[in-house]
């Protein structure tokens, strides 16, 4: 963390000093501030294993975004810090720099330098190929939230597609709930004593490439990543005498990953596929994929409401030994979009594990706008799993409902 | 041998027949041909504008008259021989600020559409046959905001009529795309400048759904007319939406690369 702070401050200092001259010189620089402040309440249906944990949890959050653009339109600076303060979980109370990045645009290439976020992929239930940014698990246990990643990103815009090349200095460790937090399973993950394959630890420099192109109704991308795995191997922690401490240690191996993404639009169907091959000296060489479709019924029952059906299947070659819950799982979801003034949307889904027949989860996410700039989101997750060897078993006691209010400016 | 008189008579009759034939030809323009001719002239009158940029306010009103305001910025690029390209950036409501919508319109095939979600840094492709859906909860459907292309409809001239103080041709336009939300549009086009003054939209049950009226036309580059207020009234729900543009800037130097997926990722 110390090292990351150094990298972060060095990057910010470099970006600021190289650009401050331009800011001072031009008083017509365009500035924009936007963002939100939010409040969230979460209630769990069942008592936890551990008396340290609570059945309810409240938090407040803020994410301002400062944006400057130079008059030539070819340079911009974005600074987006993030904070959450949680009533229960000291690990969930955290600060992050989501973005602090200088963007320079030329005719057929672009450069981003600083802390930034990149998304790869097309599927909805699992993000397999998406590997540049670390998952911010304390924010969202389903992997939808990411930590800012220090990077130099060069984008080349060519006739044969778009090529991104990344240099990634400064590794971010995955966040995990603390001992007072929920959605962590029976054992605590000791994030203060993470282990690394590389002797450079969080200072290892990673590299990545991504090529993408569109051929009419077909979108293709291929990518490669080499460096510290974003996903740690979780190993039981032992003390000096070799006895189990009851905690788990995250271990970050070095990996090489190839990814492929395809998306095809046919009539009202969107077909999606993501596949990876991951290998390393200290992990099993394996393949995994997720694929499916999204079909939208427009204006159902003579209304303006759209009904989208999402069906995806996730597979992992390691089978029941996989470290991810979607090793052989089918997901089905319905997205209801009211197309009203309040932008009301409801997404409800169900995931069934085909190896562990008792393992399934059900979720509902509903959001709407109140007034001009307040967004209300209701989330509900229900988990069921009977088999302790199933990754999903971690959440079996963690059914919860969550209400969030965000005010945007 | 023809004498001079005979020749005169012969010439006269030939020219009379010719004139009759010509007149007959003129009268023979069917209502469909006249409709197509007016639509073609309308498109030709607006050719060559290049690229443009505008800031637009959308005022949404429900049946009780309560208002909700949206602010968008639009960039457009004229494409020769195909539909235009458009980029829309949302500024208001604030929870969708930074969301951007890219549309590559086509004449004879479905449009290509992408949506950029800034919180996720994700570009999502949209199955674009969903063109009858409402745009941002307004009374405008996506297809109402698409560029006008002659081949998107078949036409029939109905009558002449005065609308907004202008002498207009009234055309019946039937969408060629079977995924259009409409079975028919009635369009009033003024005879002076070929500008649409009013459009009536008929739904799939052939009932009158909406009326769009154009106000405050202003002339740009001595050739291109743009309405600065578009008012859409939904007769079935009582809701309405006004699209108000303060000013349109033409030829601001936009080019094809400003309408690619990559540009969507850094749209501001």
mmCIF file of C-alpha atoms in Angstrom, chain B residues 7 9-10 24 30 35 38 40 44 49 55 63 93 95 97-98 112 125 164 169 173 175-176 183 186 224 242 262:
data_model
loop_
_atom_site.group_PDB
_atom_site.id
_atom_site.type_symbol
_atom_site.label_atom_id
_atom_site.label_comp_id
_atom_site.label_asym_id
_atom_site.label_seq_id
_atom_site.Cartn_x
_atom_site.Cartn_y
_atom_site.Cartn_z
ATOM 1 C CA UNK B 7 -47.680 22.517 -94.237
ATOM 2 C CA UNK B 9 -51.879 23.153 -90.866
ATOM 3 C CA UNK B 10 -49.755 20.052 -90.546
ATOM 4 C CA UNK B 24 -50.981 14.853 -70.686
ATOM 5 C CA UNK B 30 -49.458 10.303 -60.095
ATOM 6 C CA UNK B 35 -44.978 12.716 -53.303
ATOM 7 C CA UNK B 38 -41.310 16.545 -53.198
ATOM 8 C CA UNK B 40 -36.469 14.065 -53.111
ATOM 9 C CA UNK B 44 -31.695 17.799 -52.019
ATOM 10 C CA UNK B 49 -24.262 20.873 -44.604
ATOM 11 C CA UNK B 55 -26.933 22.132 -27.304
ATOM 12 C CA UNK B 63 -50.740 15.066 -18.575
ATOM 13 C CA UNK B 93 -30.344 14.549 -15.361
ATOM 14 C CA UNK B 95 -27.216 10.677 -12.681
ATOM 15 C CA UNK B 97 -24.310 12.805 -17.038
ATOM 16 C CA UNK B 98 -21.532 11.595 -19.309
ATOM 17 C CA UNK B 112 -25.594 0.643 -35.778
ATOM 18 C CA UNK B 125 -23.807 -2.264 -28.457
ATOM 19 C CA UNK B 164 -47.841 27.795 -39.564
ATOM 20 C CA UNK B 169 -47.766 20.166 -49.631
ATOM 21 C CA UNK B 173 -45.270 8.781 -45.834
ATOM 22 C CA UNK B 175 -42.171 3.664 -43.420
ATOM 23 C CA UNK B 176 -40.389 0.981 -45.465
ATOM 24 C CA UNK B 183 -47.918 2.598 -39.951
ATOM 25 C CA UNK B 186 -48.665 12.716 -42.577
ATOM 26 C CA UNK B 224 -29.838 25.222 -44.416
ATOM 27 C CA UNK B 242 -40.401 20.203 -26.394
ATOM 28 C CA UNK B 262 -13.261 5.088 -29.472
#
